[in-house]
Amino acid sequence: MAWNIGANDVANSMASAVGAKAITIRQAIFIAGILNIVGAAFLGSHVTNTIRKGIVSTEVLSDPHLALIGALSALLASALWVSFATWKSLPVSTTHSIVGAMIGFGIMAGGFSVINWGKLAAVILSWIISPVFSLVIAFIMFKIIVKFILSKKDAMAWAFKLAPFFIGLAFFVIILSFLFKTPLGKRFDIDTYSALLIAFILAVITGYAGLRLLRRFLGEKSNCVEEIFRRIQIGTSCYVALAQGANDVANAIGPLAVIYFLVKTGSVGATVPVPLFLLLFGGIGIALGIAMAGHRVMGTIGTKITTLTNTRGFSVDFAAATTVLIASKLGLPVSTTHAAVGGVFGVGIARGFEAVNFSIVLQIMLYWILTVPAAAITSMIIFKILQLIL
């Protein structure tokens, strides 16, 4: 499952940077691999919910044998579906895949009554919320860049003048995301107002520090506008890779931690601790997935939906990070994958509908809809087979 997260989910964090030629695929694999291991091992959650997102009642876990078979079924089913989607080079949500697989196991173990249908409806709603939010933000951000920089006669001068604003804005979202979305904020016990203040101060500092660095390294180069956003985009892509390592490792390691805990203690509760070696194991699995198959999904998001430049790539990264940050603060279950695709769609529409490859967009949406039922049905079949064997 960790390998699949790397091959499909994490690959999309670097897709816009690769598509906009900010970095090569080889560089993206290296950067994302390292950052995911670091994010998973040092920022990954050390306690995981045994039933992802509270969709299946914890009552079905009262029987350790049933829980063991269920965790194995869910892992195998979700991994199979994400592998299939990666083989087709299509981005899908690994979180939704594991949710679907847990639903399949829950239905087989306790019937339809153990499923929290309200939570499932929220997941379905996220298929619309994430891409639409991200589409609108990416569209507006790119239009702002066009109006205030690209359409000006002295675009380079305006790009330098506004660089602290764009760098600061990106860092503001990145710092808040680390404080709100990773276990880092919980460790420091920072409230919302303090987090906003810290993020604002650091954003102002990094904005002006970034400008000084840009003037030093790019002062004499032509085509500076895209070069400026290329540098910022590399930073935003690195953030997404690090944050995904911290957050998504639980999708792979959560069920594995349940199995490990069951074997070790013979029982399991609503939550189980996750040892560091399992987080590291998950991080290495994610890195191998990026290295071996990440190019497939990167190619689809980065080049097949629309043509990306560095300014468009920055708009996509900013929109995806902002969407996930706002939605998670509102308690909405959104997918980074859906947000990234929505952002690419948004900057594509900003150039006109003819600039978007709608056939690939429809194909991606079909796979999003199929993810939960396909993983659920596969999990049911594997559960029945494992019941006969174990």
Tab-separated table of C-alpha atoms in Angstrom:
chain	number	residue	atom	x	y	z
A	1	MET	CA	0.000	0.000	0.000
A	2	ALA	CA	2.867	2.402	0.818
A	3	TRP	CA	4.405	1.635	-2.585
A	4	ASN	CA	1.055	2.477	-4.202
A	5	ILE	CA	0.737	5.745	-2.287
A	6	GLY	CA	4.162	6.722	-3.622
A	7	ALA	CA	3.377	5.630	-7.183
A	8	ASN	CA	-0.011	7.340	-7.406
A	9	ASP	CA	-0.807	9.809	-4.600
A	10	VAL	CA	2.601	11.351	-3.951
A	11	ALA	CA	3.493	11.506	-7.620
A	12	ASN	CA	0.829	14.165	-8.097
A	13	SER	CA	2.587	16.462	-5.601
A	14	MET	CA	5.447	16.797	-8.067
A	15	ALA	CA	3.326	16.568	-11.238
A	16	SER	CA	2.844	20.309	-11.796
A	17	ALA	CA	6.554	21.022	-11.136
A	18	VAL	CA	7.548	18.335	-13.658
A	19	GLY	CA	4.855	19.417	-16.147
A	20	ALA	CA	6.040	23.040	-15.930
A	21	LYS	CA	9.664	21.828	-16.331
A	22	ALA	CA	10.658	23.374	-12.989
A	23	ILE	CA	12.432	20.071	-12.257
A	24	THR	CA	13.049	16.847	-14.172
A	25	ILE	CA	11.290	13.553	-13.338
A	26	ARG	CA	14.595	12.204	-11.959
A	27	GLN	CA	14.948	15.231	-9.628
A	28	ALA	CA	11.261	14.940	-8.590
A	29	ILE	CA	11.726	11.265	-7.693
A	30	PHE	CA	14.836	12.041	-5.629
A	31	ILE	CA	13.317	15.057	-3.796
A	32	ALA	CA	9.923	13.417	-3.142
A	33	GLY	CA	11.550	10.148	-2.043
A	34	ILE	CA	13.767	11.802	0.584
A	35	LEU	CA	11.067	14.198	1.845
A	36	ASN	CA	8.487	11.426	2.133
A	37	ILE	CA	10.750	9.262	4.271
A	38	VAL	CA	11.510	12.264	6.506
A	39	GLY	CA	7.809	13.291	6.669
A	40	ALA	CA	6.597	9.761	7.402
A	41	ALA	CA	9.213	8.904	10.031
A	42	PHE	CA	9.447	12.194	11.922
A	43	LEU	CA	6.122	13.946	11.302
A	44	GLY	CA	3.845	10.920	10.747
A	45	SER	CA	1.198	10.204	13.351
A	46	HIS	CA	2.343	7.872	16.119
A	47	VAL	CA	-1.261	6.898	16.892
A	48	THR	CA	-3.722	5.860	14.208
A	49	ASN	CA	-7.457	5.214	14.138
A	50	THR	CA	-8.035	1.544	13.532
A	51	ILE	CA	-11.041	2.292	11.342
A	52	ARG	CA	-10.158	5.093	8.976
A	53	LYS	CA	-12.293	8.239	9.256
A	54	GLY	CA	-14.791	6.576	11.618
A	55	ILE	CA	-16.724	5.102	8.695
A	56	VAL	CA	-17.038	1.611	10.168
A	57	SER	CA	-18.238	1.029	13.738
A	58	THR	CA	-15.474	-0.075	16.127
A	59	GLU	CA	-17.824	-2.866	17.377
A	60	VAL	CA	-16.679	-5.070	14.499
A	61	LEU	CA	-13.174	-4.983	15.990
A	62	SER	CA	-14.203	-6.719	19.205
A	63	ASP	CA	-13.148	-10.064	17.680
A	64	PRO	CA	-9.333	-9.914	17.169
A	65	HIS	CA	-9.393	-12.693	14.523
A	66	LEU	CA	-12.043	-10.811	12.523
A	67	ALA	CA	-10.094	-7.549	12.870
A	68	LEU	CA	-6.908	-9.248	11.604
A	69	ILE	CA	-8.629	-10.646	8.498
A	70	GLY	CA	-10.399	-7.290	7.943
A	71	ALA	CA	-7.175	-5.258	8.143
A	72	LEU	CA	-5.453	-7.643	5.696
A	73	SER	CA	-8.436	-7.543	3.294
A	74	ALA	CA	-8.553	-3.738	3.390
A	75	LEU	CA	-4.817	-3.387	2.748
A	76	LEU	CA	-4.793	-5.847	-0.153
A	77	ALA	CA	-8.006	-4.523	-1.766
A	78	SER	CA	-7.015	-0.855	-1.659
A	79	ALA	CA	-3.491	-1.663	-2.865
A	80	LEU	CA	-4.896	-3.649	-5.809
A	81	TRP	CA	-7.229	-0.812	-6.880
A	82	VAL	CA	-4.538	1.898	-6.641
A	83	SER	CA	-2.110	-0.388	-8.546
A	84	PHE	CA	-4.678	-0.794	-11.305
A	85	ALA	CA	-5.254	3.001	-11.484
A	86	THR	CA	-1.457	3.613	-11.553
A	87	TRP	CA	-1.099	1.072	-14.370
A	88	LYS	CA	-3.749	3.095	-16.258
A	89	SER	CA	-1.702	6.272	-15.378
A	90	LEU	CA	-4.725	7.814	-13.638
A	91	PRO	CA	-4.618	9.704	-10.301
A	92	VAL	CA	-6.983	8.360	-7.607
A	93	SER	CA	-7.309	9.039	-3.873
A	94	THR	CA	-5.558	6.396	-1.761
A	95	THR	CA	-7.526	7.644	1.266
A	96	HIS	CA	-10.824	6.945	-0.532
A	97	SER	CA	-9.475	3.582	-1.626
A	98	ILE	CA	-8.736	2.491	1.955
A	99	VAL	CA	-12.129	3.934	3.054
A	100	GLY	CA	-13.895	1.847	0.383
A	101	ALA	CA	-11.933	-1.258	1.386
A	102	MET	CA	-12.853	-0.768	5.066
A	103	ILE	CA	-16.533	-0.420	4.071
A	104	GLY	CA	-16.334	-3.750	2.222
A	105	PHE	CA	-14.802	-5.439	5.267
A	106	GLY	CA	-17.337	-3.735	7.597
A	107	ILE	CA	-20.324	-4.955	5.550
A	108	MET	CA	-19.003	-8.519	5.456
A	109	ALA	CA	-18.182	-8.547	9.186
A	110	GLY	CA	-21.200	-6.744	10.660
A	111	GLY	CA	-23.691	-5.947	7.881
A	112	PHE	CA	-24.812	-2.563	6.534
A	113	SER	CA	-25.710	-1.281	10.022
A	114	VAL	CA	-22.023	-0.869	11.039
A	115	ILE	CA	-21.397	1.680	8.257
A	116	ASN	CA	-21.608	5.372	9.158
A	117	TRP	CA	-23.522	6.509	6.055
A	118	GLY	CA	-23.241	10.201	7.028
A	119	LYS	CA	-19.447	9.976	6.923
A	120	LEU	CA	-19.615	8.150	3.608
A	121	ALA	CA	-21.838	10.936	2.195
A	122	ALA	CA	-19.182	13.469	3.271
A	123	VAL	CA	-16.559	11.482	1.339
A	124	ILE	CA	-18.777	11.484	-1.766
A	125	LEU	CA	-19.334	15.248	-1.330
A	126	SER	CA	-15.566	15.726	-1.319
A	127	TRP	CA	-15.429	14.482	-4.931
A	128	ILE	CA	-17.087	17.810	-5.792
A	129	ILE	CA	-15.678	20.097	-3.044
A	130	SER	CA	-11.918	19.470	-3.528
A	131	PRO	CA	-11.615	19.915	-7.301
A	132	VAL	CA	-14.116	22.816	-7.477
A	133	PHE	CA	-12.454	24.734	-4.593
A	134	SER	CA	-9.028	24.179	-6.108
A	135	LEU	CA	-10.206	25.005	-9.646
A	136	VAL	CA	-11.591	28.394	-8.514
A	137	ILE	CA	-8.481	29.302	-6.441
A	138	ALA	CA	-6.043	28.282	-9.225
A	139	PHE	CA	-8.101	30.205	-11.821
A	140	ILE	CA	-8.144	33.383	-9.671
A	141	MET	CA	-4.446	33.120	-8.725
A	142	PHE	CA	-3.359	32.730	-12.348
A	143	LYS	CA	-5.591	35.639	-13.442
A	144	ILE	CA	-3.988	37.801	-10.679
A	145	ILE	CA	-0.498	36.886	-11.974
A	146	VAL	CA	-1.561	37.707	-15.548
A	147	LYS	CA	-3.156	41.047	-14.566
A	148	PHE	CA	-0.409	42.321	-12.279
A	149	ILE	CA	2.696	40.794	-13.917
A	150	LEU	CA	2.412	39.001	-17.268
A	151	SER	CA	0.278	41.651	-19.022
A	152	LYS	CA	2.580	44.520	-17.977
A	153	LYS	CA	5.126	45.960	-20.406
A	154	ASP	CA	7.890	45.754	-17.799
A	155	ALA	CA	6.798	42.306	-16.528
A	156	MET	CA	10.210	41.485	-15.037
A	157	ALA	CA	10.221	44.609	-12.866
A	158	TRP	CA	6.692	43.853	-11.655
A	159	ALA	CA	7.624	40.229	-10.975
A	160	PHE	CA	10.469	41.334	-8.700
A	161	LYS	CA	8.266	43.983	-7.069
A	162	LEU	CA	5.531	41.466	-6.220
A	163	ALA	CA	7.795	38.473	-5.520
A	164	PRO	CA	7.752	39.019	-1.701
A	165	PHE	CA	3.931	38.897	-1.816
A	166	PHE	CA	3.753	35.600	-3.738
A	167	ILE	CA	6.623	33.973	-1.809
A	168	GLY	CA	5.127	35.163	1.510
A	169	LEU	CA	1.641	33.962	0.525
A	170	ALA	CA	2.979	30.501	-0.384
A	171	PHE	CA	4.921	30.253	2.876
A	172	PHE	CA	1.910	31.494	4.870
A	173	VAL	CA	-0.156	28.544	3.584
A	174	ILE	CA	2.748	26.095	3.988
A	175	ILE	CA	3.459	27.089	7.615
A	176	LEU	CA	-0.246	26.951	8.538
A	177	SER	CA	-0.544	23.548	6.848
A	178	PHE	CA	2.333	22.183	8.916
A	179	LEU	CA	0.803	23.572	12.115
A	180	PHE	CA	-2.773	22.448	11.391
A	181	LYS	CA	-2.407	19.281	9.319
A	182	THR	CA	0.613	17.465	10.705
A	183	PRO	CA	1.199	16.237	14.281
A	184	LEU	CA	3.704	19.124	14.625
A	185	GLY	CA	0.988	21.614	15.714
A	186	LYS	CA	-0.418	19.192	18.300
A	187	ARG	CA	3.058	18.614	19.710
A	188	PHE	CA	3.599	22.356	20.253
A	189	ASP	CA	-0.061	22.887	21.321
A	190	ILE	CA	-0.456	26.114	19.304
A	191	ASP	CA	-3.945	27.725	19.108
A	192	THR	CA	-5.376	29.122	15.848
A	193	TYR	CA	-4.638	32.831	16.507
A	194	SER	CA	-1.030	32.132	17.558
A	195	ALA	CA	-0.579	29.933	14.482
A	196	LEU	CA	-1.873	32.722	12.205
A	197	LEU	CA	0.474	35.249	13.840
A	198	ILE	CA	3.514	32.936	13.610
A	199	ALA	CA	2.717	32.122	9.973
A	200	PHE	CA	2.284	35.818	9.095
A	201	ILE	CA	5.600	36.887	10.690
A	202	LEU	CA	7.517	34.013	9.052
A	203	ALA	CA	5.795	34.703	5.703
A	204	VAL	CA	6.934	38.372	5.751
A	205	ILE	CA	10.509	37.352	6.634
A	206	THR	CA	10.693	34.604	3.987
A	207	GLY	CA	9.050	36.891	1.393
A	208	TYR	CA	11.796	39.528	1.657
A	209	ALA	CA	14.575	36.955	2.154
A	210	GLY	CA	13.342	35.221	-1.008
A	211	LEU	CA	13.435	38.512	-2.935
A	212	ARG	CA	17.068	39.103	-1.955
A	213	LEU	CA	18.014	35.601	-3.107
A	214	LEU	CA	16.116	36.017	-6.398
A	215	ARG	CA	17.826	39.355	-7.133
A	216	ARG	CA	21.181	37.776	-6.395
A	217	PHE	CA	20.741	34.670	-8.575
A	218	LEU	CA	18.386	35.852	-11.342
A	219	GLY	CA	19.229	39.526	-11.734
A	220	GLU	CA	20.937	39.137	-15.123
A	221	LYS	CA	18.774	36.375	-16.599
A	222	SER	CA	16.085	36.846	-19.239
A	223	ASN	CA	12.588	35.355	-18.938
A	224	CYS	CA	12.762	36.131	-15.231
A	225	VAL	CA	9.014	35.952	-14.585
A	226	GLU	CA	8.842	32.193	-15.149
A	227	GLU	CA	12.225	31.725	-13.412
A	228	ILE	CA	10.939	33.461	-10.265
A	229	PHE	CA	7.852	31.253	-10.096
A	230	ARG	CA	9.979	28.208	-10.938
A	231	ARG	CA	11.946	28.727	-7.721
A	232	ILE	CA	8.779	29.266	-5.644
A	233	GLN	CA	7.122	26.235	-7.223
A	234	ILE	CA	9.994	23.943	-6.266
A	235	GLY	CA	9.445	25.079	-2.644
A	236	THR	CA	5.679	24.447	-2.712
A	237	SER	CA	6.140	21.018	-4.315
A	238	CYS	CA	8.666	20.073	-1.618
A	239	TYR	CA	6.137	21.062	1.045
A	240	VAL	CA	3.428	18.837	-0.516
A	241	ALA	CA	5.827	15.879	-0.640
A	242	LEU	CA	6.833	16.325	3.011
A	243	ALA	CA	3.236	16.786	4.194
A	244	GLN	CA	2.031	13.767	2.211
A	245	GLY	CA	4.706	11.619	3.825
A	246	ALA	CA	3.466	12.793	7.227
A	247	ASN	CA	-0.244	12.335	6.497
A	248	ASP	CA	-0.610	9.546	3.944
A	249	VAL	CA	1.730	7.088	5.649
A	250	ALA	CA	-1.184	6.343	8.021
A	251	ASN	CA	-3.217	4.999	5.066
A	252	ALA	CA	-0.649	2.252	4.558
A	253	ILE	CA	0.620	1.779	8.080
A	254	GLY	CA	-2.748	2.088	9.920
A	255	PRO	CA	-4.036	-1.410	9.034
A	256	LEU	CA	-0.482	-2.827	9.372
A	257	ALA	CA	-0.212	-1.297	12.864
A	258	VAL	CA	-3.498	-3.053	13.785
A	259	ILE	CA	-2.072	-6.391	12.623
A	260	TYR	CA	1.216	-5.775	14.483
A	261	PHE	CA	-0.631	-4.771	17.661
A	262	LEU	CA	-2.935	-7.820	17.439
A	263	VAL	CA	-0.047	-10.242	17.003
A	264	LYS	CA	1.891	-8.600	19.852
A	265	THR	CA	-0.898	-8.181	22.440
A	266	GLY	CA	-3.763	-10.400	21.231
A	267	SER	CA	-6.290	-7.515	21.439
A	268	VAL	CA	-7.007	-4.160	19.825
A	269	GLY	CA	-8.816	-0.950	20.846
A	270	ALA	CA	-10.263	2.038	18.932
A	271	THR	CA	-6.749	3.411	18.390
A	272	VAL	CA	-3.333	1.758	18.383
A	273	PRO	CA	0.189	3.216	18.722
A	274	VAL	CA	2.387	3.126	15.605
A	275	PRO	CA	6.078	2.291	16.275
A	276	LEU	CA	8.726	4.444	14.579
A	277	PHE	CA	10.118	1.491	12.597
A	278	LEU	CA	6.692	0.972	10.966
A	279	LEU	CA	6.521	4.674	9.988
A	280	LEU	CA	10.035	4.422	8.524
A	281	PHE	CA	9.040	1.218	6.711
A	282	GLY	CA	6.034	3.058	5.237
A	283	GLY	CA	8.179	6.043	4.238
A	284	ILE	CA	10.663	3.811	2.380
A	285	GLY	CA	7.747	2.018	0.666
A	286	ILE	CA	6.352	5.384	-0.505
A	287	ALA	CA	9.784	6.459	-1.804
A	288	LEU	CA	10.168	3.171	-3.767
A	289	GLY	CA	6.701	3.675	-5.274
A	290	ILE	CA	7.637	7.154	-6.539
A	291	ALA	CA	10.923	5.871	-7.974
A	292	MET	CA	9.451	2.837	-9.743
A	293	ALA	CA	6.090	4.059	-11.076
A	294	GLY	CA	5.608	7.731	-10.120
A	295	HIS	CA	6.325	8.925	-13.677
A	296	ARG	CA	3.023	7.462	-14.946
A	297	VAL	CA	0.680	9.670	-12.885
A	298	MET	CA	3.080	12.645	-13.044
A	299	GLY	CA	2.841	12.495	-16.831
A	300	THR	CA	-0.970	12.490	-16.811
A	301	ILE	CA	-1.427	15.451	-14.425
A	302	GLY	CA	1.619	17.408	-15.574
A	303	THR	CA	1.201	17.184	-19.347
A	304	LYS	CA	-2.021	15.507	-20.515
A	305	ILE	CA	-4.727	17.766	-18.991
A	306	THR	CA	-3.273	21.088	-20.192
A	307	THR	CA	0.102	22.725	-20.887
A	308	LEU	CA	1.735	24.025	-17.712
A	309	THR	CA	4.209	26.854	-17.228
A	310	ASN	CA	5.895	27.844	-13.944
A	311	THR	CA	3.330	30.582	-13.217
A	312	ARG	CA	0.498	28.099	-13.854
A	313	GLY	CA	2.286	25.397	-11.852
A	314	PHE	CA	2.645	27.788	-8.910
A	315	SER	CA	-1.103	28.594	-9.137
A	316	VAL	CA	-1.894	24.841	-9.091
A	317	ASP	CA	0.325	24.107	-6.062
A	318	PHE	CA	-0.989	27.130	-4.165
A	319	ALA	CA	-4.631	26.191	-4.931
A	320	ALA	CA	-4.168	22.541	-3.906
A	321	ALA	CA	-2.399	23.410	-0.624
A	322	THR	CA	-4.971	26.137	0.225
A	323	THR	CA	-7.934	23.871	-0.572
A	324	VAL	CA	-6.648	21.047	1.611
A	325	LEU	CA	-5.794	23.486	4.438
A	326	ILE	CA	-9.203	25.248	4.458
A	327	ALA	CA	-11.173	22.012	4.037
A	328	SER	CA	-9.328	20.213	6.826
A	329	LYS	CA	-9.948	23.172	9.158
A	330	LEU	CA	-13.664	22.955	8.273
A	331	GLY	CA	-13.629	19.202	8.951
A	332	LEU	CA	-14.298	18.300	5.309
A	333	PRO	CA	-12.660	15.125	3.984
A	334	VAL	CA	-10.789	16.281	0.873
A	335	SER	CA	-8.209	14.566	-1.271
A	336	THR	CA	-4.899	16.188	-2.291
A	337	THR	CA	-5.150	14.247	-5.560
A	338	HIS	CA	-8.550	15.745	-6.372
A	339	ALA	CA	-7.338	19.226	-5.376
A	340	ALA	CA	-4.229	18.953	-7.600
A	341	VAL	CA	-6.281	17.838	-10.620
A	342	GLY	CA	-8.868	20.598	-9.971
A	343	GLY	CA	-6.048	23.175	-9.886
A	344	VAL	CA	-4.609	22.006	-13.216
A	345	PHE	CA	-8.127	22.135	-14.689
A	346	GLY	CA	-8.505	25.706	-13.321
A	347	VAL	CA	-5.338	27.099	-14.953
A	348	GLY	CA	-6.294	25.275	-18.152
A	349	ILE	CA	-9.711	26.960	-18.238
A	350	ALA	CA	-7.993	30.328	-17.606
A	351	ARG	CA	-6.530	29.940	-21.133
A	352	GLY	CA	-9.891	28.901	-22.606
A	353	PHE	CA	-11.852	25.634	-22.707
A	354	GLU	CA	-10.019	24.573	-25.874
A	355	ALA	CA	-6.794	24.404	-23.815
A	356	VAL	CA	-8.167	21.530	-21.681
A	357	ASN	CA	-8.175	17.849	-22.683
A	358	PHE	CA	-11.695	16.986	-21.495
A	359	SER	CA	-11.461	13.307	-22.449
A	360	ILE	CA	-8.683	12.724	-19.876
A	361	VAL	CA	-10.579	14.837	-17.268
A	362	LEU	CA	-13.717	12.671	-17.710
A	363	GLN	CA	-11.610	9.499	-17.492
A	364	ILE	CA	-10.050	10.723	-14.201
A	365	MET	CA	-13.491	11.602	-12.756
A	366	LEU	CA	-14.841	8.153	-13.649
A	367	TYR	CA	-12.007	6.525	-11.687
A	368	TRP	CA	-12.680	8.818	-8.682
A	369	ILE	CA	-16.309	7.639	-8.617
A	370	LEU	CA	-15.299	3.983	-9.041
A	371	THR	CA	-12.653	4.072	-6.258
A	372	VAL	CA	-14.921	3.467	-3.214
A	373	PRO	CA	-17.193	0.733	-4.729
A	374	ALA	CA	-14.297	-1.036	-6.511
A	375	ALA	CA	-12.178	-1.161	-3.334
A	376	ALA	CA	-15.226	-2.238	-1.280
A	377	ILE	CA	-16.175	-5.132	-3.599
A	378	THR	CA	-12.544	-6.305	-3.862
A	379	SER	CA	-12.220	-6.167	-0.060
A	380	MET	CA	-15.400	-8.286	0.315
A	381	ILE	CA	-14.033	-10.969	-2.024
A	382	ILE	CA	-10.603	-11.042	-0.316
A	383	PHE	CA	-12.280	-11.128	3.123
A	384	LYS	CA	-14.302	-14.235	2.176
A	385	ILE	CA	-11.203	-15.959	0.731
A	386	LEU	CA	-9.125	-15.154	3.850
A	387	GLN	CA	-11.948	-16.399	6.100
A	388	LEU	CA	-11.740	-19.778	4.373
A	389	ILE	CA	-7.938	-19.932	4.666
A	390	LEU	CA	-7.216	-18.424	8.121
